[in-house]
mmCIF file of C-alpha atoms and ligand atoms in Angstrom:
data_model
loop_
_atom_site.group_PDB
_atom_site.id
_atom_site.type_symbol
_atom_site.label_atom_id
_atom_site.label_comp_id
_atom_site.label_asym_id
_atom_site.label_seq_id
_atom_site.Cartn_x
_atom_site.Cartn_y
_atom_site.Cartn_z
ATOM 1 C CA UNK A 1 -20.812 -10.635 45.292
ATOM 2 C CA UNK A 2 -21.146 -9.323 42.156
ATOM 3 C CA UNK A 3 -21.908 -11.465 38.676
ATOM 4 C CA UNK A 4 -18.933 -13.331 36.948
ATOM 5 C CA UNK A 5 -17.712 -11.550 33.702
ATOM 6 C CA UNK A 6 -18.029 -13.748 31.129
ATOM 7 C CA UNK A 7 -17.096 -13.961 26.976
ATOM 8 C CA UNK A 8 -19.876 -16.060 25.584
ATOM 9 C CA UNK A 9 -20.158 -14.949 22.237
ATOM 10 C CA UNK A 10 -19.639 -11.422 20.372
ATOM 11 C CA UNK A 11 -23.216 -10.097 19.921
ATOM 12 C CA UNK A 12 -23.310 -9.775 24.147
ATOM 13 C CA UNK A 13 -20.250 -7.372 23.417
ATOM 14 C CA UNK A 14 -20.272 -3.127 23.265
ATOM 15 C CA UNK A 15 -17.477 -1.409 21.647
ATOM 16 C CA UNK A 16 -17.015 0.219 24.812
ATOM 17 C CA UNK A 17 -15.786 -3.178 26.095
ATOM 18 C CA UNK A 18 -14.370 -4.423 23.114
ATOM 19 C CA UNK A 19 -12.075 -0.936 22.894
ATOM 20 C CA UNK A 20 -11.102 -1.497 26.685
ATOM 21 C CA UNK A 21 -9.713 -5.562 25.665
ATOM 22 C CA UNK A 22 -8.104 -4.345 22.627
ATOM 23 C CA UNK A 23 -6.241 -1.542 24.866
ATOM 24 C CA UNK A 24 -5.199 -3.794 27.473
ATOM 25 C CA UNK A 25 -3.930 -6.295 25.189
ATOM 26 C CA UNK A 26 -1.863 -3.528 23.544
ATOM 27 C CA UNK A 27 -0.452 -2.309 26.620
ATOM 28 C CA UNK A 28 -0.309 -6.254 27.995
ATOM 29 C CA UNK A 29 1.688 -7.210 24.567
ATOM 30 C CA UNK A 30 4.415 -3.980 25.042
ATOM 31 C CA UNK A 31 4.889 -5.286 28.600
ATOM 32 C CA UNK A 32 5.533 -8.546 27.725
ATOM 33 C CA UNK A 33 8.143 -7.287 25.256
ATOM 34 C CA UNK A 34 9.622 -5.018 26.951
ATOM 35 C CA UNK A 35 9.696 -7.948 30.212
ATOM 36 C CA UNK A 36 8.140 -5.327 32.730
ATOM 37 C CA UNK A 37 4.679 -7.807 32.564
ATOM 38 C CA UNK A 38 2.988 -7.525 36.255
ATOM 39 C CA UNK A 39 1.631 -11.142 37.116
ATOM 40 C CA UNK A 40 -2.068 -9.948 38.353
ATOM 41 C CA UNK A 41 -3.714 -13.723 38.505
ATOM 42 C CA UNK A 42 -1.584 -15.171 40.755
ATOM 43 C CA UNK A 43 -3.454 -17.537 43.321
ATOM 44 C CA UNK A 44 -5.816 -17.910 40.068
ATOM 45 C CA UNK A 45 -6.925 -21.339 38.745
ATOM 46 C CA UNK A 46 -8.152 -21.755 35.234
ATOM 47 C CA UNK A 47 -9.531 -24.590 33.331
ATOM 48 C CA UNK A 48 -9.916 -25.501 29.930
ATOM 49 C CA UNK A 49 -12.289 -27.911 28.561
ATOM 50 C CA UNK A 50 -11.825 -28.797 25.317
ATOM 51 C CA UNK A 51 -13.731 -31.168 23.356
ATOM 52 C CA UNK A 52 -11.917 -30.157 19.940
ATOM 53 C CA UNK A 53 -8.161 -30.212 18.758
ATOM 54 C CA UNK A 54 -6.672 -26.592 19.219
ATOM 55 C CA UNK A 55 -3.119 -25.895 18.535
ATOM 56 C CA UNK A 56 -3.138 -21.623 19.483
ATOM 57 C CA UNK A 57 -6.556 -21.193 21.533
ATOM 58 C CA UNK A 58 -5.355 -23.894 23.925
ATOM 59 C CA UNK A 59 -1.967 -22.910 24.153
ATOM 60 C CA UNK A 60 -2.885 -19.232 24.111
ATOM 61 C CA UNK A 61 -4.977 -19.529 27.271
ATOM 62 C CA UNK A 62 -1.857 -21.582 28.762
ATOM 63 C CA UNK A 63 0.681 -18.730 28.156
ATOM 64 C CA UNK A 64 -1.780 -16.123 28.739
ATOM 65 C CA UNK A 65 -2.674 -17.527 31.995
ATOM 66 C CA UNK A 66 1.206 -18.718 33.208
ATOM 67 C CA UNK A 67 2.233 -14.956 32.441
ATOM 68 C CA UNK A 68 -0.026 -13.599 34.751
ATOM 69 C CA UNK A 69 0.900 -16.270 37.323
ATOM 70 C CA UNK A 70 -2.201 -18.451 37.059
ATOM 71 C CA UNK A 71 -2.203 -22.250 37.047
ATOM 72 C CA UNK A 72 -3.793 -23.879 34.056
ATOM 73 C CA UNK A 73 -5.703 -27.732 33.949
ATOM 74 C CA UNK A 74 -6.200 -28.743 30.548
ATOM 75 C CA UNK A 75 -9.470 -31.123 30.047
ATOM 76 C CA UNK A 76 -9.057 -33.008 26.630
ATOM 77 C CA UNK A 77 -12.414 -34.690 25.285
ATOM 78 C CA UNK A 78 -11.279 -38.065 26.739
ATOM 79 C CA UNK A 79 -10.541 -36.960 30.224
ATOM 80 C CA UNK A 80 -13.761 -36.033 32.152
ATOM 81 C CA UNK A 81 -17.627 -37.322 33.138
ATOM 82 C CA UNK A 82 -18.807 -33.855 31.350
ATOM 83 C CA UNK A 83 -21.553 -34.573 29.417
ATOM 84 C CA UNK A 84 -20.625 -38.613 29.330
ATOM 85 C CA UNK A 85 -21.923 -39.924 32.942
ATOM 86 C CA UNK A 86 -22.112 -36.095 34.751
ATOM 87 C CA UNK A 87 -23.999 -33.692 33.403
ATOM 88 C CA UNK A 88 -22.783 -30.087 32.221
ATOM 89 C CA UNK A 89 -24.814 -28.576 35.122
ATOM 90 C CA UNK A 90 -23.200 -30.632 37.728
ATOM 91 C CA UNK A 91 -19.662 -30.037 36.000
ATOM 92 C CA UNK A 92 -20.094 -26.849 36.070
ATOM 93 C CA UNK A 93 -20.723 -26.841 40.126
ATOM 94 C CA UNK A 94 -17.933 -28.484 41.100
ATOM 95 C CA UNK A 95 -14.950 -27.136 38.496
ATOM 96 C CA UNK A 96 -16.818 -23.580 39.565
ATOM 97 C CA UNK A 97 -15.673 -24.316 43.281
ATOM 98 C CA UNK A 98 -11.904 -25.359 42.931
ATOM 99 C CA UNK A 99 -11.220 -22.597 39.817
ATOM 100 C CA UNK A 100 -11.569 -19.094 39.222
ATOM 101 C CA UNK A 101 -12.407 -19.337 35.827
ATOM 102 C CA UNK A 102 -13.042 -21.865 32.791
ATOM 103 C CA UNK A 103 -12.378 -22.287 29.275
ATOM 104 C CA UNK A 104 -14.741 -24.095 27.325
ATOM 105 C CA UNK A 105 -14.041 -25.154 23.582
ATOM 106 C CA UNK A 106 -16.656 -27.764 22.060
ATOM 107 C CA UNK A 107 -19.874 -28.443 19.749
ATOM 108 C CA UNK A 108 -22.429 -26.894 21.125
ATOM 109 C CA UNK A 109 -22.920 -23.236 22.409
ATOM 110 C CA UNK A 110 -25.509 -24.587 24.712
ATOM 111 C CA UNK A 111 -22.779 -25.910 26.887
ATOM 112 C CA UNK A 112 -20.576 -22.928 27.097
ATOM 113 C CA UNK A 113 -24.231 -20.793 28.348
ATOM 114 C CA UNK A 114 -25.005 -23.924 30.722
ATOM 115 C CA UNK A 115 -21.672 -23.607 32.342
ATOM 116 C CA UNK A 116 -21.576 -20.259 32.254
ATOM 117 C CA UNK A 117 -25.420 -20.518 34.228
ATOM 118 C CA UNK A 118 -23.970 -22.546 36.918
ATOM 119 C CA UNK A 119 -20.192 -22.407 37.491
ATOM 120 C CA UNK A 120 -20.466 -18.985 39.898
ATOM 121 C CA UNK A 121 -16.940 -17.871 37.827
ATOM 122 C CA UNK A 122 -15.829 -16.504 34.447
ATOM 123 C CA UNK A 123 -16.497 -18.653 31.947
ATOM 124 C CA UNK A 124 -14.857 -17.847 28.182
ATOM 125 C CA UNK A 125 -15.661 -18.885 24.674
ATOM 126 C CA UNK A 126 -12.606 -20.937 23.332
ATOM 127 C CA UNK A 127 -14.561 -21.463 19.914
ATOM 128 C CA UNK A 128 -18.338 -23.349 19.560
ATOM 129 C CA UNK A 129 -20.747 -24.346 16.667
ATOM 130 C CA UNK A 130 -21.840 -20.332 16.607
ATOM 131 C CA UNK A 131 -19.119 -18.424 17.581
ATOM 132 C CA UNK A 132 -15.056 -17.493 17.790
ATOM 133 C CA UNK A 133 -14.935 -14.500 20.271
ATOM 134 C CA UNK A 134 -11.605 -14.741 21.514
ATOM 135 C CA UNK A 135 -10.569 -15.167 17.379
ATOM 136 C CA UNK A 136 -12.233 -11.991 16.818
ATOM 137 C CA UNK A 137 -10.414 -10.045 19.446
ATOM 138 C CA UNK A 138 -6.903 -11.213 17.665
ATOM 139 C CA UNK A 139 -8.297 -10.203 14.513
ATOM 140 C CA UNK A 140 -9.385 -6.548 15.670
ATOM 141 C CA UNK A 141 -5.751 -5.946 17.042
ATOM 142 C CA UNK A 142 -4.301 -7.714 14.313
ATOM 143 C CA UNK A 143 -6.290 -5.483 11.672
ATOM 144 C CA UNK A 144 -5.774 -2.273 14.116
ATOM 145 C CA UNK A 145 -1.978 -2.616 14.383
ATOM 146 C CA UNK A 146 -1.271 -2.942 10.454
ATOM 147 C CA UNK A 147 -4.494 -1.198 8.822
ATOM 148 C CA UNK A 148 -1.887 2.464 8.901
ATOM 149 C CA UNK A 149 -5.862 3.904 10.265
ATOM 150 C CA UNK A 150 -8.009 3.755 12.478
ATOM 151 C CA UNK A 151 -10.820 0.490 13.145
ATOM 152 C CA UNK A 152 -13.860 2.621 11.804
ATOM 153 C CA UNK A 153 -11.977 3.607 8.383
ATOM 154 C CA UNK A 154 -10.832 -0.731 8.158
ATOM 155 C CA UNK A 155 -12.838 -2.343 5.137
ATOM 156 C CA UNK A 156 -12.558 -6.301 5.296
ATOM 157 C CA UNK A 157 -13.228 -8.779 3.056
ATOM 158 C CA UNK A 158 -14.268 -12.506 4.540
ATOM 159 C CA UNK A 159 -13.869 -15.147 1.431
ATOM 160 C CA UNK A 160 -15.233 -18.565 1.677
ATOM 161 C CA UNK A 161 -17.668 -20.602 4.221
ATOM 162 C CA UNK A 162 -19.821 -17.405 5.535
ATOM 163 C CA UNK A 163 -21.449 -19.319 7.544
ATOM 164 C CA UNK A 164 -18.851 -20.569 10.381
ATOM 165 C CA UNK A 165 -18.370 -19.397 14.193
ATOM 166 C CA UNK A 166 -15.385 -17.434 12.802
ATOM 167 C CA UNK A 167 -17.326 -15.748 9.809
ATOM 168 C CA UNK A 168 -19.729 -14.388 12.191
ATOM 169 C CA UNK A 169 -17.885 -13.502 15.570
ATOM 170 C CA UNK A 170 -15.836 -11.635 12.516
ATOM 171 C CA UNK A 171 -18.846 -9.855 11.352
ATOM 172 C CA UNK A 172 -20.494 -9.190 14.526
ATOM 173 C CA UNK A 173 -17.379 -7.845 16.107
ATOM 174 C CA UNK A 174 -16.803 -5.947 12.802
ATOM 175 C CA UNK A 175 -19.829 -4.297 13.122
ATOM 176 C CA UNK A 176 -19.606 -3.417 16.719
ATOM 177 C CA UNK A 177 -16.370 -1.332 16.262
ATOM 178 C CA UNK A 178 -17.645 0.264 13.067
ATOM 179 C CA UNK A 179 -15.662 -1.564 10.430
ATOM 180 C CA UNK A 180 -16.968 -2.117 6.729
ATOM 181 C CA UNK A 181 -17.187 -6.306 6.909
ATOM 182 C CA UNK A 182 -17.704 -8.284 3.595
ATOM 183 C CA UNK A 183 -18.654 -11.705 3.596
ATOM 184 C CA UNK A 184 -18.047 -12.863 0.520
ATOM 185 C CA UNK A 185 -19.971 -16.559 -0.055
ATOM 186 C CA UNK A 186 -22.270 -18.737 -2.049
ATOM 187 C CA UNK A 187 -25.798 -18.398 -0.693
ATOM 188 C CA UNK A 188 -25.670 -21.251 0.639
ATOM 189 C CA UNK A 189 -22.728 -19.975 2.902
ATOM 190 C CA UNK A 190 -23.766 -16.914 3.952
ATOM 191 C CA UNK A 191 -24.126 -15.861 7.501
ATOM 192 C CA UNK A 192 -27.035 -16.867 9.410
ATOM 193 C CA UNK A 193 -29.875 -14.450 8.853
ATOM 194 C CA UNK A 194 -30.207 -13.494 12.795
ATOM 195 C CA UNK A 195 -26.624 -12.614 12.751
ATOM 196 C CA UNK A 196 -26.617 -10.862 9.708
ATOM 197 C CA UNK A 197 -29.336 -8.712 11.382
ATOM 198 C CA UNK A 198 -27.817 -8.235 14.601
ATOM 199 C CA UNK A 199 -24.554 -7.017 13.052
ATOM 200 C CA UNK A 200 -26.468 -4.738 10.725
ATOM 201 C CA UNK A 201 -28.209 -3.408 13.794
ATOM 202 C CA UNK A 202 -25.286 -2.494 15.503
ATOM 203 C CA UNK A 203 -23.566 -1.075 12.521
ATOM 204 C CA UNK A 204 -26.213 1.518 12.434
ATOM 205 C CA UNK A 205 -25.221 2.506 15.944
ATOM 206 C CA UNK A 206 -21.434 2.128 15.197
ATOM 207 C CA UNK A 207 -21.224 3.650 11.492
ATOM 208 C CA UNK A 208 -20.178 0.278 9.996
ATOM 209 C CA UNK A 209 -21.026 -1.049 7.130
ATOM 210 C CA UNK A 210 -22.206 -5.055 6.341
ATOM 211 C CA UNK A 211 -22.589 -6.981 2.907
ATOM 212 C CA UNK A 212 -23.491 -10.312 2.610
ATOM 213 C CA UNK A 213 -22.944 -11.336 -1.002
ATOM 214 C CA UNK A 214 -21.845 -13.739 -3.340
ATOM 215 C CA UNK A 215 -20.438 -11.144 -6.109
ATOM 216 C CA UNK A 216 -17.164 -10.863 -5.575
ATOM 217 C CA UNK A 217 -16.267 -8.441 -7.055
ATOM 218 C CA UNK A 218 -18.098 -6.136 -5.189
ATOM 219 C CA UNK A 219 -17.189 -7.685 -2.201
ATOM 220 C CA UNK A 220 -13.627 -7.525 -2.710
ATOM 221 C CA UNK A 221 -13.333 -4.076 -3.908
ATOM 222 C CA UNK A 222 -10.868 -1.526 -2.168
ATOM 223 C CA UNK A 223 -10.745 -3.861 0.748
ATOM 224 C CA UNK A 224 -7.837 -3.307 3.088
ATOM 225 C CA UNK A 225 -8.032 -6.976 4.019
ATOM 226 C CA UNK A 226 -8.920 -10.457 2.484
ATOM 227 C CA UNK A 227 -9.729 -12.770 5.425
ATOM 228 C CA UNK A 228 -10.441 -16.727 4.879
ATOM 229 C CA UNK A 229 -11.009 -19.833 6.790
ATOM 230 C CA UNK A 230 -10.992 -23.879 6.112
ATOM 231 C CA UNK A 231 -13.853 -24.541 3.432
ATOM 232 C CA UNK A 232 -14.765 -27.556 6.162
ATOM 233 C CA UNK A 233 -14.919 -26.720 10.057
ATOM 234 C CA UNK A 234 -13.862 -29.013 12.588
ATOM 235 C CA UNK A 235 -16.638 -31.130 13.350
ATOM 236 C CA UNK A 236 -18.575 -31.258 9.969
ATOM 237 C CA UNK A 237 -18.267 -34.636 8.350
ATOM 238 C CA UNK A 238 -15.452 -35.188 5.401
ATOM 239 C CA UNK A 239 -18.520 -35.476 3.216
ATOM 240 C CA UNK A 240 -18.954 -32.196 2.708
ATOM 241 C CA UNK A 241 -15.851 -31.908 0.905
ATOM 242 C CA UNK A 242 -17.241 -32.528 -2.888
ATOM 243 C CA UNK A 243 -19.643 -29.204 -2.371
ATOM 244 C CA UNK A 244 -17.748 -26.992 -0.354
ATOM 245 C CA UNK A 245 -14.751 -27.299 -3.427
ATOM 246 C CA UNK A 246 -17.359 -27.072 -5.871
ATOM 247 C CA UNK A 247 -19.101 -23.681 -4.426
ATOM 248 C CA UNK A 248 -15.550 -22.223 -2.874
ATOM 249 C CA UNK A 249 -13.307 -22.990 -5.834
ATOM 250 C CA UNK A 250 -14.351 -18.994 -6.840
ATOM 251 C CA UNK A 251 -13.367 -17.681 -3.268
ATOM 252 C CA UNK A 252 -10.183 -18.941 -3.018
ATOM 253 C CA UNK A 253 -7.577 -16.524 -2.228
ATOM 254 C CA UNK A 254 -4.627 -16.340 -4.466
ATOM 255 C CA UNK A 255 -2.789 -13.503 -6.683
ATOM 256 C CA UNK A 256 -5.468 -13.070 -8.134
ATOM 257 C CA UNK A 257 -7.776 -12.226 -5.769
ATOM 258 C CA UNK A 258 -5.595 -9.958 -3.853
ATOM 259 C CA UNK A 259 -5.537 -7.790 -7.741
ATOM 260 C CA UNK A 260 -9.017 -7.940 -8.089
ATOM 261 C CA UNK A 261 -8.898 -5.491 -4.720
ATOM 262 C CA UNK A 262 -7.468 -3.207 -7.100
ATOM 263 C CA UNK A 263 -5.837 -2.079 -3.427
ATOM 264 C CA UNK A 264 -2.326 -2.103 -3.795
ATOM 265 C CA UNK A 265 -1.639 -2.687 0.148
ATOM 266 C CA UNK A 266 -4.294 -5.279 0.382
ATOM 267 C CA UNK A 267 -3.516 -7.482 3.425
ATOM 268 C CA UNK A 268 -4.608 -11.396 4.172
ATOM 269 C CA UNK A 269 -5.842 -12.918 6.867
ATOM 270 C CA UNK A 270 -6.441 -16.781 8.120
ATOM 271 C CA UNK A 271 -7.678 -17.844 11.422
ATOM 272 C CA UNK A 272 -5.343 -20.810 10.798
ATOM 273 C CA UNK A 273 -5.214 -23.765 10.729
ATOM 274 C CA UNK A 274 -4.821 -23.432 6.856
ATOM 275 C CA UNK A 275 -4.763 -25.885 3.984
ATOM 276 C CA UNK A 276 -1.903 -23.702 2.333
ATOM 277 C CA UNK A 277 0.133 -26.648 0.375
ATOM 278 C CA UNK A 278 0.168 -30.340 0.101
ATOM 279 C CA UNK A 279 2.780 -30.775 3.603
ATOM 280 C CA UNK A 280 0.141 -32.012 5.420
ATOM 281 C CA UNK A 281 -1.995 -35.241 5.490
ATOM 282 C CA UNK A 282 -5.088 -33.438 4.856
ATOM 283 C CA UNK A 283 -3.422 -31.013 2.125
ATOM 284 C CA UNK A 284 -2.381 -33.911 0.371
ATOM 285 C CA UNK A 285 -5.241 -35.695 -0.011
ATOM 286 C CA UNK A 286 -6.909 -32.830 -1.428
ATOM 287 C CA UNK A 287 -4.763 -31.816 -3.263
ATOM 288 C CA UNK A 288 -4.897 -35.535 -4.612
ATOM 289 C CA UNK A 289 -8.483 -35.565 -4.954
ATOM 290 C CA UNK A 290 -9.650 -31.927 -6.252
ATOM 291 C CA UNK A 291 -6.232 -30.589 -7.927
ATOM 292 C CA UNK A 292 -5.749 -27.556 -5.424
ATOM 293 C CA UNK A 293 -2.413 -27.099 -3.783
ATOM 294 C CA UNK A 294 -3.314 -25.147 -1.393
ATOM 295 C CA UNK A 295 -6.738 -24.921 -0.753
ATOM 296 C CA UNK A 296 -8.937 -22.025 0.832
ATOM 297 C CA UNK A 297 -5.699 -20.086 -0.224
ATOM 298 C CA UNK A 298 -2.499 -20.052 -2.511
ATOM 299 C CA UNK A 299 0.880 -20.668 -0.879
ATOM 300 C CA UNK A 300 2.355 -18.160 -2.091
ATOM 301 C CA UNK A 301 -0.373 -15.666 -0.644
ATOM 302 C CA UNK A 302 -0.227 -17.470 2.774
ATOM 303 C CA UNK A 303 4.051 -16.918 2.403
ATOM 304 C CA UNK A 304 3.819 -13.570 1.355
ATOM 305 C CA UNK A 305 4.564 -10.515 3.112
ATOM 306 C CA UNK A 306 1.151 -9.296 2.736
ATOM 307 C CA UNK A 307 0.363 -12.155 5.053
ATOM 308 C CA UNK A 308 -0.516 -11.530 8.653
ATOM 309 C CA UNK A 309 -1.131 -14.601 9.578
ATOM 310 C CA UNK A 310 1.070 -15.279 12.294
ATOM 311 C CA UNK A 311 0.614 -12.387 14.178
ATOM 312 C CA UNK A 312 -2.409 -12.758 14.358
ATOM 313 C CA UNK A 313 -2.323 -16.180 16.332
ATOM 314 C CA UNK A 314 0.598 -13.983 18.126
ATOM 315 C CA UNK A 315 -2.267 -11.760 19.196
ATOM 316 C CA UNK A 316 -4.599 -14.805 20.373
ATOM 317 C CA UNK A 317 -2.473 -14.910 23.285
ATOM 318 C CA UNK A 318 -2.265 -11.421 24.032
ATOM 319 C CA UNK A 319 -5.657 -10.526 23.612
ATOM 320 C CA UNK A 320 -6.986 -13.645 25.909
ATOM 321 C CA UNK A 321 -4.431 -11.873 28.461
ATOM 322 C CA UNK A 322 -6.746 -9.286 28.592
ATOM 323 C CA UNK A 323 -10.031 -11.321 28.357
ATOM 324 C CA UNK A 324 -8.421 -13.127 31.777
ATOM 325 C CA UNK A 325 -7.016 -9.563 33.490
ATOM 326 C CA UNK A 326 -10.243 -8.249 32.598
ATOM 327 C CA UNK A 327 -12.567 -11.145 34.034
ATOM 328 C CA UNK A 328 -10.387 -12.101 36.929
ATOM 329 C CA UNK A 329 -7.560 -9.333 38.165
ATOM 330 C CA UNK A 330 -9.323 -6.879 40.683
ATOM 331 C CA UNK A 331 -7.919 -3.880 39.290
ATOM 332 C CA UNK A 332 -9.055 -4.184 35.499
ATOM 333 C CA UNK A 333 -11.987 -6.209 36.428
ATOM 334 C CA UNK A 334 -15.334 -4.562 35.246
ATOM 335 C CA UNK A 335 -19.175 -4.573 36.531
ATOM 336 C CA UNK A 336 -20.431 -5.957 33.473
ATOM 337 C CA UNK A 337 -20.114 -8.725 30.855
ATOM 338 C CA UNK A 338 -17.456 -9.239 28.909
HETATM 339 N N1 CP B 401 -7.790 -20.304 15.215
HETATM 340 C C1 CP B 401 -7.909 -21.273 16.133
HETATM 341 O O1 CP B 401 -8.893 -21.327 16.870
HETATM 342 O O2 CP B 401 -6.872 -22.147 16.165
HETATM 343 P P1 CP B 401 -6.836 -23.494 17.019
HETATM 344 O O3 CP B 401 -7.921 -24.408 16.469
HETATM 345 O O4 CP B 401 -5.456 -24.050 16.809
HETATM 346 O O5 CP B 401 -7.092 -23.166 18.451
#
């Protein structure tokens, strides 16, 4: 039997591998569209455990997997003994012998590796503490469908908390495919110095480029695209409000911004969700409390036609297509980790 192909976080990636997804979920997305999509996972199960809110991973998987013919158990945080009165190990056993493959969003990248150690099946990233892979996968096809060029010509500009999962899946997958990836931060927020490191290692091999920095100006320069992210992640405390305004108020994204590219065709980029106006309970209270309508970015940025934003949580679901055709259909499954 041979090992389950997992996606546990982007630094276990090649290009090689990450140019094979990308492909499939090209040619998986023109299916779709066109309605000649094969179903390849039928008489697949898949779960997903999440123990965080998700509005496109979770739904992504769903579609994804009900394309292909696959069923689909969601696990919401109230809803199983993982973790509570069953350990992660033992979860991992017994949801590893009724499915063909798991989803795991949550805190802690330790449980996505422990269920990945002892499930027996594919077990994928939905988003931890560290890392975004399946994010970063959407953003590569994303960027590679509307960058008029080729990946390894792509400059890209991250704005804002360096330091998050999707900040550094971002930077590592960046690197891997030979991009020129700016992270553009406070000290304070700057990618972890291990990741920084890995990414610059395999830039070297890719001909990518990597800057960690908090000039902006440098940072923003030429760059084909500006990319942020909520100043607080889910699962830091509400306290951390106060300094994350205070440090990101100079990385916010707005008219601005985009002209200090001095790139005409500069395009923007959010992970989403985004604090984009005051329609929303949380957009209102800060916009109450610090003065910014619109937060981590301007509306009229987010509204603009130089957004891409929502194609690229389109592209979540194609691109987790082929994360699942690649772990789990015979015919595009591969030897190797994902
Ligand atoms: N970008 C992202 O992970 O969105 P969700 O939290 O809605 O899944």
């Amino acid at each position: 039997m041979r090992d389950p192909i997992h996606l546990l976080k982007d630094i276990d990636l090649t290009q090689a591998r990450i140019l094979e997804l990308l492909e499939l979920a090209t040619q998986l997305k023109i299916a779709k569209k066109q309605g000649t999509e094969r179903a390849r996972l039928s008489r697949n199960n898949i779960a997903l455990i999440f123990e965080k809110p998700s509005t496109r991973t979770r739904s992504a998987f769903e579609v994804a997997a009900q394309d292909q013919g696959a069923g689909v158990t969601y696990v919401d945080p109230a809803s199983s003994h993982m973790g509570v009165s069953e350990s992660v190990e033992d979860t991992a056993r017994v949801l590893g012998r009724l499915y063909d493959g798991i989803a795991f969003r949550g805190f802690q990248q330790a449980t996505v590796e422990t269920l990945a150690r002892y499930a027996g099946v594919p077990v994928w990233n939905a988003l931890t503490d560290l890392w975004h892979p399946t994010q970063a996968l959407a953003d590569m096809l994303t960027m590679r469908e509307h960058a008029g060029k080729p990946l390894t010509e792509v400059s890209v500009c991250y704005l804002g908390d360096g330091h998050n999962n999707v900040a550094r899946s971002l930077l590592m997958t960046g690197a891997l495919l030979g991009l020129d990836v700016r992270i553009a931060a406070p000290a304070v927020l700057h990618p972890d110095p291990a990741a920084v490191e890995a990414a610059a290692h395999a830039a070297t091999r890719s001909g990518g480029h990597i800057m960690a920095t908090d000039d902006i100006d440098s940072a923003v320069r030429g760059a084909d695209f500006l990319y942020t992210d909520v100043w607080v992640s889910m699962g830091e405390p509400d306290s951390e409000w106060d300094a994350r305004v205070e440090a990101l108020r100079p990385f916010r994204i707005d008219a601005n911004m985009l002209a200090r590219t001095g790139n005409p065709k500069t395009q923007f980029l959010h992970c989403l969700p985004s604090v984009h106006d005051d329609t929303t309970t949380l957009g209102r209270h800060l916009h109450e409390q610090y003065g910014l309508n619109g937060v981590e970015v301007s509306d009229d940025v987010f509204r603009s036609p130089r957004s891409l934003v929502f194609e690229q949580a389109e592209n979540r679901m194609h691109t987790i297509k082929a994360v699942l055709a690649m772990s789990l259909d015979p015919a595009d499954r591969r030897t190797e980790g994902c």
